[in-house]
Short mmCIF file of C-alpha atoms and ligand atoms in Angstrom, two decimals:
data_model
loop_
_atom_site.label_atom_id
_atom_site.label_comp_id
_atom_site.label_asym_id
_atom_site.label_seq_id
_atom_site.Cartn_x
_atom_site.Cartn_y
_atom_site.Cartn_z
CA MET A 1 0.11 -0.04 -0.07
CA GLN A 2 1.16 3.43 -0.63
CA LYS A 3 0.65 6.97 -0.19
CA ASN A 4 -2.46 8.62 -2.08
CA ASP A 5 -3.63 5.20 -3.35
CA VAL A 6 -7.49 4.99 -3.66
CA PHE A 7 -9.30 1.68 -2.41
CA GLU A 8 -13.14 0.01 -0.96
CA ILE A 9 -12.38 -1.31 2.25
CA GLU A 10 -15.36 -3.05 4.60
CA ILE A 11 -14.54 -1.36 8.42
CA THR A 12 -14.83 -4.14 10.61
CA ASP A 13 -13.36 -2.56 14.16
CA ILE A 14 -12.70 0.73 16.34
CA GLY A 15 -9.65 1.89 17.95
CA VAL A 16 -9.19 3.68 20.78
CA ASN A 17 -9.81 6.93 19.76
CA GLY A 18 -12.74 6.33 17.67
CA GLU A 19 -11.59 6.07 13.77
CA GLY A 20 -12.76 3.13 12.18
CA ILE A 21 -10.39 0.05 11.67
CA GLY A 22 -10.02 -2.17 8.62
CA LYS A 23 -8.08 -4.38 6.75
CA ILE A 24 -6.40 -5.01 3.41
CA GLY A 25 -4.66 -8.58 3.20
CA GLY A 26 -2.24 -7.75 6.57
CA TYR A 27 -2.27 -4.34 6.13
CA THR A 28 -4.32 -2.20 9.62
CA VAL A 29 -6.03 0.94 7.83
CA PHE A 30 -7.26 3.50 10.40
CA VAL A 31 -9.76 5.52 9.08
CA LYS A 32 -10.98 8.98 11.17
CA ASP A 33 -14.96 8.91 10.99
CA ALA A 34 -16.37 5.41 9.05
CA VAL A 35 -18.09 3.86 11.29
CA ILE A 36 -17.79 -0.73 11.91
CA GLY A 37 -20.43 -2.35 9.12
CA ASP A 38 -19.10 0.61 6.86
CA VAL A 39 -18.35 -0.09 3.75
CA ILE A 40 -15.94 2.85 2.19
CA GLU A 41 -14.08 3.94 -0.51
CA ALA A 42 -10.40 5.68 1.58
CA LYS A 43 -7.53 7.26 -0.02
CA LEU A 44 -4.47 6.41 1.85
CA MET A 45 -2.93 9.58 3.57
CA LYS A 46 -0.38 8.36 5.59
CA ALA A 47 1.85 5.11 4.77
CA LYS A 48 3.18 3.17 7.41
CA LYS A 49 5.19 -0.78 6.85
CA ASN A 50 2.04 -2.91 8.01
CA TYR A 51 -0.41 0.30 8.84
CA GLY A 52 -1.80 3.32 7.23
CA TYR A 53 -4.12 6.00 7.69
CA ALA A 54 -6.48 6.69 5.28
CA ARG A 55 -9.27 9.46 4.45
CA LEU A 56 -13.18 8.76 4.11
CA MET A 57 -13.93 9.13 0.57
CA LYS A 58 -17.18 8.19 -0.18
CA ILE A 59 -19.47 5.75 2.10
CA LEU A 60 -19.87 3.09 -0.73
CA CYS A 61 -22.44 0.73 1.30
CA PRO A 62 -23.36 2.62 5.13
CA SER A 63 -23.45 0.11 8.26
CA PRO A 64 -26.98 -0.43 10.35
CA ASP A 65 -25.22 1.42 13.14
CA ARG A 66 -24.36 4.84 11.12
CA VAL A 67 -26.86 7.77 11.90
CA ASP A 68 -26.19 10.89 10.59
CA ALA A 69 -24.69 14.12 12.84
CA VAL A 70 -26.42 16.27 14.71
CA CYS A 71 -23.82 18.91 14.31
CA PRO A 72 -22.82 20.25 10.69
CA MET A 73 -19.65 20.31 11.93
CA ALA A 74 -18.71 16.93 13.65
CA ARG A 75 -16.15 15.83 11.53
CA LYS A 76 -14.08 18.75 11.58
CA CYS A 77 -14.22 19.99 15.23
CA GLY A 78 -13.22 16.86 16.78
CA GLY A 79 -15.09 17.51 19.94
CA CYS A 80 -17.30 14.72 18.63
CA GLN A 81 -15.58 11.36 17.62
CA ILE A 82 -18.01 9.00 17.53
CA GLN A 83 -21.40 11.46 16.42
CA GLU A 84 -21.97 9.35 13.20
CA MET A 85 -22.59 6.28 15.15
CA SER A 86 -25.79 5.57 16.53
CA TYR A 87 -26.34 5.73 20.36
CA GLU A 88 -27.02 1.81 21.42
CA LYS A 89 -23.44 1.34 20.06
CA GLN A 90 -21.47 4.28 21.51
CA LEU A 91 -22.45 2.72 24.42
CA ALA A 92 -21.54 -0.67 23.36
CA PHE A 93 -18.24 0.59 22.21
CA LYS A 94 -17.34 2.39 25.64
CA GLU A 95 -18.56 -0.85 27.95
CA LYS A 96 -16.16 -2.74 25.42
CA LYS A 97 -13.11 -0.87 26.03
CA VAL A 98 -13.09 -0.56 29.80
CA ARG A 99 -13.71 -4.74 29.90
CA GLY A 100 -11.03 -4.86 27.08
CA ASN A 101 -8.98 -3.05 29.86
CA LEU A 102 -9.54 -4.80 33.40
CA ILE A 103 -9.03 -8.30 31.41
CA ARG A 104 -5.73 -7.15 29.43
CA ILE A 105 -3.94 -4.95 31.98
CA GLY A 106 -5.86 -5.43 35.34
CA GLY A 107 -5.32 -9.44 34.90
CA VAL A 108 -9.56 -9.81 35.76
CA SER A 109 -10.72 -12.91 33.71
CA LYS A 110 -13.83 -12.97 31.75
CA GLU A 111 -15.77 -15.29 33.91
CA LEU A 112 -15.32 -12.38 37.04
CA LEU A 113 -15.97 -9.87 35.00
CA ASN A 114 -19.29 -11.59 33.65
CA HIS A 115 -20.45 -12.21 37.17
CA ILE A 116 -19.99 -8.80 38.54
CA MET A 117 -20.05 -5.82 36.06
CA GLU A 118 -23.29 -4.37 35.60
CA PRO A 119 -24.53 -2.60 32.18
CA ILE A 120 -23.03 0.63 31.37
CA VAL A 121 -24.83 3.58 32.85
CA GLY A 122 -25.90 5.97 29.78
CA MET A 123 -27.67 8.74 29.25
CA GLU A 124 -31.70 9.62 28.51
CA GLU A 125 -31.99 10.88 24.49
CA SER A 126 -33.55 13.59 24.11
CA ALA A 127 -37.15 12.75 22.24
CA PHE A 128 -36.34 15.12 19.04
CA LEU A 129 -32.62 14.44 18.31
CA GLY A 130 -32.87 10.52 18.82
CA ALA A 131 -29.67 10.77 21.27
CA PRO A 132 -28.05 12.62 24.61
CA PHE A 133 -27.30 16.23 23.38
CA TYR A 134 -26.99 19.86 25.00
CA TYR A 135 -26.10 17.95 28.23
CA ARG A 136 -22.74 20.25 28.81
CA ASN A 137 -23.46 22.67 31.92
CA LYS A 138 -19.53 24.27 30.59
CA ALA A 139 -18.50 25.87 27.52
CA GLN A 140 -15.28 27.37 26.16
CA PHE A 141 -15.33 29.45 22.95
CA PRO A 142 -12.53 30.91 21.29
CA ILE A 143 -12.57 34.21 19.97
CA GLY A 144 -11.30 35.35 17.13
CA GLU A 145 -11.46 37.61 13.31
CA ASP A 146 -12.95 35.94 9.98
CA LYS A 147 -10.79 37.33 6.68
CA GLU A 148 -13.85 40.69 6.99
CA GLY A 149 -12.76 41.12 10.16
CA ASN A 150 -15.69 40.17 11.78
CA PRO A 151 -15.04 38.90 15.28
CA VAL A 152 -16.14 35.51 15.26
CA ALA A 153 -16.38 32.32 17.97
CA GLY A 154 -16.61 28.90 17.43
CA PHE A 155 -13.60 25.56 17.37
CA TYR A 156 -10.01 25.53 16.72
CA ALA A 157 -9.79 23.63 12.92
CA GLY A 158 -7.89 19.96 14.37
CA ARG A 159 -4.05 20.34 15.56
CA THR A 160 -4.49 24.12 14.29
CA HIS A 161 -4.90 27.77 16.16
CA SER A 162 -7.60 28.92 13.72
CA ILE A 163 -11.17 29.40 14.20
CA ILE A 164 -14.11 27.66 12.57
CA PRO A 165 -17.30 29.98 13.53
CA ASN A 166 -20.17 27.48 15.19
CA THR A 167 -22.00 29.18 18.01
CA ASN A 168 -24.05 26.33 18.28
CA CYS A 169 -22.27 23.30 19.79
CA VAL A 170 -24.95 20.73 20.39
CA LEU A 171 -23.21 19.27 23.31
CA GLY A 172 -23.40 23.03 25.28
CA VAL A 173 -27.07 24.26 26.31
CA GLU A 174 -28.71 26.52 23.20
CA VAL A 175 -28.88 29.95 25.44
CA ASN A 176 -24.71 29.75 24.30
CA GLU A 177 -25.77 30.69 20.78
CA ARG A 178 -28.01 33.90 22.23
CA VAL A 179 -25.00 34.62 24.68
CA LEU A 180 -22.10 34.43 21.69
CA ASN A 181 -24.68 36.33 19.25
CA LEU A 182 -24.66 39.42 21.72
CA ILE A 183 -21.37 39.49 22.26
CA LEU A 184 -19.99 39.43 18.94
CA ASP A 185 -22.70 42.05 18.10
CA PHE A 186 -21.40 43.90 20.92
CA MET A 187 -17.54 44.36 19.72
CA LYS A 188 -18.37 44.78 15.82
CA GLU A 189 -20.26 47.92 17.22
CA TYR A 190 -18.11 49.30 19.60
CA LYS A 191 -15.35 47.99 17.70
CA ILE A 192 -13.68 45.36 20.27
CA LYS A 193 -10.94 43.22 18.63
CA PRO A 194 -10.20 39.54 19.32
CA TYR A 195 -7.22 38.44 20.79
CA HIS A 196 -4.47 37.95 18.01
CA GLU A 197 -2.11 34.81 19.43
CA THR A 198 0.91 35.77 17.37
CA ALA A 199 0.69 39.21 17.82
CA HIS A 200 -0.10 39.07 21.50
CA GLU A 201 -3.06 41.76 20.58
CA GLY A 202 -6.57 42.74 20.73
CA ILE A 203 -9.01 42.27 23.72
CA ILE A 204 -11.15 39.29 23.74
CA ARG A 205 -9.69 36.22 24.30
CA HIS A 206 -12.71 33.77 25.17
CA VAL A 207 -15.97 33.07 26.79
CA LEU A 208 -16.76 30.75 29.30
CA ILE A 209 -20.39 30.27 30.01
CA ARG A 210 -21.78 28.00 32.68
CA TYR A 211 -25.19 26.83 33.42
CA GLY A 212 -27.11 25.18 35.96
CA PHE A 213 -29.24 22.98 35.37
CA ARG A 214 -31.27 23.01 38.65
CA THR A 215 -31.85 26.73 39.06
CA LYS A 216 -31.06 28.01 35.46
CA GLU A 217 -28.30 30.51 36.60
CA ILE A 218 -26.23 31.39 33.90
CA MET A 219 -22.69 32.72 34.46
CA VAL A 220 -20.71 34.45 31.73
CA CYS A 221 -17.29 34.97 31.73
CA LEU A 222 -15.19 36.98 29.31
CA VAL A 223 -11.66 35.94 29.19
CA VAL A 224 -9.77 39.43 27.92
CA ASN A 225 -6.13 40.44 27.61
CA GLY A 226 -5.69 42.99 30.17
CA ASP A 227 -7.45 44.20 32.71
CA ARG A 228 -10.58 45.96 31.65
CA LEU A 229 -12.82 45.34 28.77
CA PRO A 230 -14.50 49.00 27.50
CA HIS A 231 -17.57 49.66 27.75
CA SER A 232 -18.12 46.74 29.48
CA ASP A 233 -21.38 48.42 31.60
CA VAL A 234 -22.87 48.14 28.06
CA LEU A 235 -22.22 44.54 27.52
CA ALA A 236 -23.28 43.94 31.23
CA GLY A 237 -26.67 45.55 30.88
CA ARG A 238 -27.25 43.52 27.80
CA LEU A 239 -26.69 40.12 28.63
CA ALA A 240 -28.69 40.97 31.83
CA GLU A 241 -31.91 41.36 29.64
CA ILE A 242 -31.31 37.07 29.25
CA GLU A 243 -33.37 35.43 31.41
CA GLY A 244 -31.22 32.97 34.47
CA MET A 245 -27.98 35.67 33.66
CA THR A 246 -26.56 35.77 36.72
CA SER A 247 -23.21 36.85 37.25
CA VAL A 248 -21.04 38.44 34.11
CA MET A 249 -17.40 38.07 34.92
CA LEU A 250 -13.79 39.01 33.69
CA ASN A 251 -11.15 36.94 33.72
CA VAL A 252 -7.68 38.44 33.04
CA ASN A 253 -4.77 36.62 31.10
CA LYS A 254 -2.26 38.55 29.83
CA ASN A 255 0.17 35.70 29.03
CA ARG A 256 1.63 34.52 26.26
CA THR A 257 -0.06 30.72 26.44
CA ASN A 258 -2.70 28.59 24.85
CA VAL A 259 -3.63 27.84 28.70
CA ILE A 260 -7.05 29.02 28.95
CA LEU A 261 -8.08 30.78 32.25
CA GLY A 262 -5.49 33.28 34.07
CA ASP A 263 -5.63 33.75 37.94
CA LYS A 264 -7.47 36.75 38.61
CA VAL A 265 -11.32 37.15 38.04
CA LYS A 266 -13.38 40.39 38.53
CA LEU A 267 -17.15 41.10 38.90
CA ILE A 268 -19.23 43.39 36.24
CA TRP A 269 -22.26 42.41 36.85
CA GLY A 270 -24.65 39.81 39.53
CA LYS A 271 -22.45 37.79 41.50
CA ASP A 272 -19.30 36.00 41.70
CA HIS A 273 -20.77 32.64 41.48
CA ILE A 274 -23.82 30.25 40.28
CA THR A 275 -25.11 28.34 42.61
CA ASP A 276 -26.02 24.52 41.25
CA TYR A 277 -27.05 21.12 42.93
CA ILE A 278 -26.40 17.95 42.10
CA GLY A 279 -28.57 15.42 43.84
CA ASP A 280 -29.53 16.80 47.21
CA VAL A 281 -25.78 18.37 47.44
CA LYS A 282 -25.52 22.61 46.69
CA TYR A 283 -22.79 23.79 45.24
CA GLN A 284 -21.06 27.27 43.82
CA ILE A 285 -18.91 27.64 41.09
CA SER A 286 -17.14 30.62 40.04
CA PRO A 287 -15.32 30.98 37.48
CA LEU A 288 -11.91 29.01 38.20
CA SER A 289 -13.95 25.77 39.83
CA PHE A 290 -13.24 22.74 38.70
CA TYR A 291 -16.94 21.39 38.37
CA GLN A 292 -17.96 18.38 36.20
CA VAL A 293 -19.51 19.13 33.07
CA ASN A 294 -22.46 16.78 32.84
CA PRO A 295 -24.63 17.52 35.44
CA VAL A 296 -27.22 14.91 34.83
CA GLN A 297 -24.90 11.41 34.67
CA THR A 298 -22.30 13.22 37.42
CA GLU A 299 -25.50 12.69 39.93
CA LYS A 300 -25.79 9.20 38.74
CA LEU A 301 -22.06 8.57 39.51
CA TYR A 302 -22.20 9.94 42.34
CA ARG A 303 -25.02 7.82 43.83
CA LEU A 304 -23.21 4.91 42.35
CA ALA A 305 -19.91 5.98 44.60
CA VAL A 306 -22.24 6.19 47.43
CA GLU A 307 -23.89 2.56 47.09
CA TYR A 308 -20.54 1.16 46.19
CA ALA A 309 -19.77 2.84 49.55
CA GLY A 310 -21.34 1.01 51.21
CA VAL A 311 -22.63 3.46 53.58
CA ALA A 312 -26.14 4.89 51.96
CA GLY A 313 -29.19 5.86 54.78
CA ARG A 314 -26.94 6.68 57.77
CA GLU A 315 -28.22 10.42 57.89
CA GLY A 316 -30.26 11.24 61.21
CA LYS A 317 -29.25 7.46 62.80
CA CYS A 318 -25.96 8.45 63.47
CA ALA A 319 -26.06 12.45 63.94
CA GLU A 320 -25.72 12.23 67.50
CA MET A 321 -23.55 9.29 67.33
CA ALA A 322 -20.34 10.61 66.06
CA ALA A 323 -18.52 7.86 67.17
CA GLU A 324 -20.07 5.15 65.00
CA ARG A 325 -19.69 7.37 61.78
CA PRO A 326 -18.27 5.55 58.58
CA ILE A 327 -14.74 7.58 58.44
CA VAL A 328 -14.46 7.86 54.70
CA TRP A 329 -11.42 9.46 52.56
CA ASP A 330 -12.05 10.64 49.89
CA LEU A 331 -8.79 11.47 47.57
CA TYR A 332 -8.09 13.87 44.79
CA CYS A 333 -11.91 15.17 46.11
CA GLY A 334 -12.15 18.40 43.78
CA ILE A 335 -14.62 20.55 45.34
CA GLY A 336 -15.70 18.41 47.57
CA THR A 337 -18.68 16.75 45.43
CA ILE A 338 -18.23 12.74 46.19
CA SER A 339 -17.23 13.74 49.37
CA LEU A 340 -20.62 16.04 50.11
CA PHE A 341 -22.71 13.17 48.89
CA LEU A 342 -21.06 10.88 51.20
CA ALA A 343 -21.24 13.00 54.16
CA LYS A 344 -24.99 13.73 53.10
CA GLU A 345 -25.33 10.03 54.14
CA GLY A 346 -23.79 10.36 57.93
CA CYS A 347 -20.30 9.42 57.27
CA GLN A 348 -17.23 11.30 58.85
CA VAL A 349 -15.40 12.52 55.68
CA TYR A 350 -11.71 13.15 55.16
CA GLY A 351 -10.94 15.53 51.57
CA VAL A 352 -7.32 15.30 50.17
CA GLU A 353 -7.00 17.99 46.85
CA VAL A 354 -4.18 19.32 45.62
CA VAL A 355 -5.43 22.67 44.11
CA PRO A 356 -6.07 25.15 47.54
CA ARG A 357 -8.80 26.96 45.48
CA ALA A 358 -10.97 23.70 45.08
CA ILE A 359 -10.28 23.08 48.94
CA GLU A 360 -11.67 26.93 49.50
CA ASP A 361 -14.86 25.51 47.39
CA ALA A 362 -14.92 22.21 49.82
CA ARG A 363 -15.12 23.96 52.65
CA ASN A 364 -17.84 26.69 52.07
CA ASN A 365 -20.00 24.13 50.23
CA ALA A 366 -19.52 21.64 53.25
CA LYS A 367 -20.77 25.48 54.83
CA ILE A 368 -23.54 26.13 52.44
CA ASN A 369 -24.82 22.93 52.83
CA GLY A 370 -24.84 22.75 56.93
CA LEU A 371 -22.40 19.78 56.39
CA GLY A 372 -19.94 19.53 59.76
CA ASN A 373 -18.68 16.31 59.47
CA ALA A 374 -16.20 16.98 56.02
CA GLU A 375 -12.60 18.50 56.79
CA PHE A 376 -10.61 18.84 54.03
CA PHE A 377 -6.61 18.76 53.27
CA VAL A 378 -4.18 20.51 50.37
CA GLY A 379 -1.90 18.11 49.01
CA LYS A 380 -0.66 15.24 47.02
CA ALA A 381 -2.78 12.17 48.12
CA GLU A 382 0.24 10.11 47.53
CA GLU A 383 1.75 12.46 50.56
CA VAL A 384 -0.90 13.59 52.92
CA LEU A 385 -2.27 10.16 53.04
CA PRO A 386 1.27 9.13 53.54
CA ALA A 387 1.99 11.50 56.46
CA TYR A 388 -1.14 11.11 58.51
CA TYR A 389 -0.77 7.56 58.19
CA GLU A 390 2.93 7.69 59.98
CA GLU A 391 1.90 10.13 62.11
CA TYR A 392 -1.25 8.46 63.52
CA GLY A 393 1.35 5.39 64.08
CA ARG A 394 3.14 7.32 66.59
CA LYS A 395 0.89 8.81 68.36
CA HIS A 396 -1.10 5.84 69.08
CA SER A 397 2.27 3.76 69.96
CA GLY A 398 1.90 1.80 66.17
CA LYS A 399 -1.25 1.28 65.73
CA GLY A 400 -2.66 2.24 62.28
CA ALA A 401 -5.28 4.73 61.46
CA HIS A 402 -8.09 3.35 59.96
CA ALA A 403 -10.65 4.17 57.31
CA ASP A 404 -14.19 2.21 56.19
CA VAL A 405 -14.03 3.48 53.40
CA ILE A 406 -11.40 5.12 50.89
CA VAL A 407 -12.84 6.47 47.51
CA VAL A 408 -10.19 7.69 44.92
CA ASP A 409 -10.77 9.88 41.99
CA PRO A 410 -7.28 10.46 40.28
CA PRO A 411 -6.83 12.39 36.99
CA ARG A 412 -5.72 9.65 33.64
CA LYS A 413 -1.91 9.02 35.26
CA GLY A 414 -3.92 7.44 38.13
CA CYS A 415 -2.34 6.64 41.27
CA GLU A 416 0.66 6.45 42.70
CA GLU A 417 1.89 3.28 44.54
CA ALA A 418 3.24 4.90 47.70
CA LEU A 419 -0.09 6.06 48.04
CA LEU A 420 -1.86 2.67 47.10
CA LYS A 421 0.97 0.92 49.61
CA THR A 422 -1.07 3.08 52.16
CA MET A 423 -4.07 2.61 51.48
CA VAL A 424 -3.72 -1.01 51.86
CA ASP A 425 -2.21 -0.27 55.26
CA MET A 426 -5.19 1.13 56.44
CA GLU A 427 -7.00 -1.62 56.03
CA PRO A 428 -10.21 -0.46 54.27
CA GLU A 429 -13.11 -2.66 54.49
CA ARG A 430 -13.96 -1.14 50.32
CA ILE A 431 -12.67 0.96 47.94
CA VAL A 432 -14.54 2.82 45.40
CA TYR A 433 -12.51 3.73 42.71
CA VAL A 434 -13.65 6.38 39.72
CA SER A 435 -11.39 7.36 37.08
CA CYS A 436 -11.81 8.53 33.36
CA ASP A 437 -9.12 6.20 32.10
CA SER A 438 -9.86 2.34 32.37
CA ALA A 439 -6.60 2.02 31.52
CA THR A 440 -4.48 2.94 34.84
CA LEU A 441 -7.39 2.35 36.41
CA SER A 442 -7.19 -1.85 35.84
CA ARG A 443 -3.32 -1.30 36.36
CA ASP A 444 -4.15 0.39 39.97
CA VAL A 445 -6.99 -2.88 40.20
CA LYS A 446 -4.37 -5.67 39.96
CA TYR A 447 -2.16 -3.85 42.53
CA LEU A 448 -4.89 -4.03 45.27
CA ARG A 449 -5.93 -7.75 44.10
CA GLU A 450 -2.09 -9.12 44.85
CA ARG A 451 -2.60 -7.88 48.35
CA GLY A 452 -5.88 -9.25 49.74
CA TYR A 453 -8.67 -7.14 47.76
CA GLU A 454 -11.02 -8.00 44.95
CA LEU A 455 -13.04 -6.37 42.67
CA GLU A 456 -16.97 -6.88 43.44
CA LYS A 457 -18.50 -4.30 40.93
CA VAL A 458 -17.12 -2.89 37.61
CA ARG A 459 -19.33 -0.07 35.85
CA ALA A 460 -19.06 2.13 33.34
CA VAL A 461 -20.67 5.65 33.28
CA ASP A 462 -21.24 7.44 30.01
CA GLN A 463 -20.40 11.42 30.89
CA PHE A 464 -19.67 12.62 27.89
CA PRO A 465 -22.14 11.11 24.90
CA HIS A 466 -20.90 11.08 21.02
CA THR A 467 -17.57 11.00 22.40
CA VAL A 468 -14.84 8.21 23.33
CA HIS A 469 -14.37 8.90 26.70
CA VAL A 470 -15.79 7.03 29.50
CA GLU A 471 -16.11 7.29 33.20
CA THR A 472 -15.68 4.02 35.13
CA ILE A 473 -16.95 3.32 38.69
CA VAL A 474 -15.30 0.09 40.58
CA LEU A 475 -15.76 -1.66 44.25
CA ILE A 476 -12.85 -3.63 45.69
CA GLN A 477 -13.36 -4.73 48.84
CA LYS A 478 -11.07 -6.55 51.29
CA LYS A 479 -10.47 -10.20 51.14
CA THR A 480 -12.07 -12.01 54.37
CA SER A 481 -9.68 -14.68 55.42
N1 SAH B 501 -13.43 14.13 42.81
C1 SAH B 501 -13.68 15.35 42.26
C2 SAH B 501 -12.69 15.98 40.89
C3 SAH B 501 -11.91 14.54 39.98
S1 SAH B 501 -10.94 15.57 39.58
C4 SAH B 501 -15.15 15.49 41.57
O1 SAH B 501 -15.87 14.42 41.26
O2 SAH B 501 -15.72 16.43 40.82
C5 SAH B 501 -9.18 14.61 39.78
C6 SAH B 501 -8.57 15.87 40.83
O3 SAH B 501 -7.58 16.17 41.51
C7 SAH B 501 -8.82 17.48 40.87
O4 SAH B 501 -9.43 18.60 41.28
C8 SAH B 501 -7.18 17.07 40.43
O5 SAH B 501 -6.49 18.79 40.33
C9 SAH B 501 -7.02 16.54 41.69
N2 SAH B 501 -5.34 16.27 41.67
C10 SAH B 501 -4.64 15.89 40.79
N3 SAH B 501 -3.23 15.29 41.04
C11 SAH B 501 -3.35 15.29 42.44
C12 SAH B 501 -2.43 14.89 43.75
N4 SAH B 501 -1.69 14.33 43.67
N5 SAH B 501 -3.17 14.59 45.14
C13 SAH B 501 -4.57 14.85 45.14
N6 SAH B 501 -5.53 15.39 43.86
C14 SAH B 501 -4.74 15.82 43.19
#
C-alpha cells in the first residue's frame, strides 16, 4: 500500500479514539469518521509498513449503526469523535473498552467480569434528536476574526489555532448561542478586537459560559488580554436581559499562552458565582472552579459511589452518635463533590486535593450545606495520606490509622504506588475507585488484587456522549481470610 492509493474497504473494528479500522490483506487501515459495518472508499494519507491512516472519501454502503450527525461541524471540529455512531453502539463500544482494559491490564478473568460487571449507565436520549445532546453545563469558545475582520466564535480546526465559526455546539446548552451572538454584536459595534495570538494583541480571548441545570442560573466570563474591558457596563446591561443571567465576570489573562484562564477574576455584574445542585447537595461555582460538566450523569455516578461505599441511609441515625460514623477518605476530591454526597449520608469524610482554590470551594460548599462532618486537606494524595498514617502510628504507639472506606477519583495517570500502599495498610473494608481512564484504573486494580483485595463490582458511566471518553466506577473489597 502506498500514499494516495484509493481503495474500497470494509470497517470491522473501532480504535480507542473512535476511528474505524479495516484490513486489506495483512495491512491495517485507520479511518477517522468511519463506523464499524461501513463499506467505504478511502484514500491512504500516511503509509507505514504494516498500517496506515486513510481519509474517508465516500460511503459505498453505510453501516446499520451509522446515523447522521446532528452537528454539521462534527467531522471538522473533533470535539465529538463518534457522533455518527448510533447511541446504543457508542455505549457498547465504551463498555467493551473498559472490559478489555480490565482483562488485559488488570488481569481480571472474563468469568469474574461476566459475573460482576453491571451494564453501562447511559444517558436518556432527547426525544427529538434520538440521542443525548445539550448536556454540558460549561462551554469555552475561542474568539477570533474572519477574513473580513468580523469577530467570530467557534472552535479550533483540527490541531491548528484557526477558528471555525460555530456558535451552536450541540453538546452545550442552547442559551450559549444567544450569549455569543450578543457578545459578537457588541464587539462589532464598539470595535473591540479579538485577541490575536501571534501578535499578542487585541482584547477578548475566550468566552466561558456556565449554566446551572437545576437553578437555570447563567454565568458569562470573558477572558481578556488586559485588566479591563472597554464599555463592559453596556455589555453587562445587555447580557442581564437574558433570563437566568446571574453573573458576568472578567478573567484577566495577559500571558502569551494557550492556557485559557488566567488567575485573576473580576466581577462586572451580578454575583461572583452561580449555584447549582447535584442531588440534594448545593454547590457554588466560580469561573475557576472545577465542576463536573455533565450534571445529569454525574448525579448517577455519585449515587453509585454512595452505593458502592455501602454507607447509604446513615443520615440522622448517626447524627447524635458521631463516634459511629463510618470514616471515609475521598482522595482527589476537587471541590468536594463526592465528599459531600458521602457526608450527607452521615459519614465522617476527609477530603484531599492538590489545588488550594478547590479546597476553599470544598470547605465553602460543606458550610452552605450545613455539613460539619467533612474536613479537607490541601496536598498530594500520595503525600497527605502516608504522612497522616505515619503520624497517627507515632501518636498511637504503632497502631495504624483506619478507614472504613477510601474513595479515589484520580486524573488520567491514576494513583501513585506510595498511595496505593498506604491504602492497603489502612485496611479499609471497601475501596471505591472512580476513573476517567480505565487503563490506569486496571493497573491499580491489579496492584490491589495482589494485596488482599478483590474486585466486587464494575460499572461504566457515560458522562460524555458522542465522545470516546468513558467514566468507570469499581468497588474493590477486602477479602475475608
Ligand atoms: N472527585 C472530584 C474531582 C476529580 S478530578 C469530582 O468528582 O468533582 C481529579 C482531581 O484530582 C482534580 O481536582 C485535581 O486537581 C486533583 N489532583 C490531581 N493530582 C492530585 C494529587 N496528586 N493529589 C491530590 N489531588 C490531585
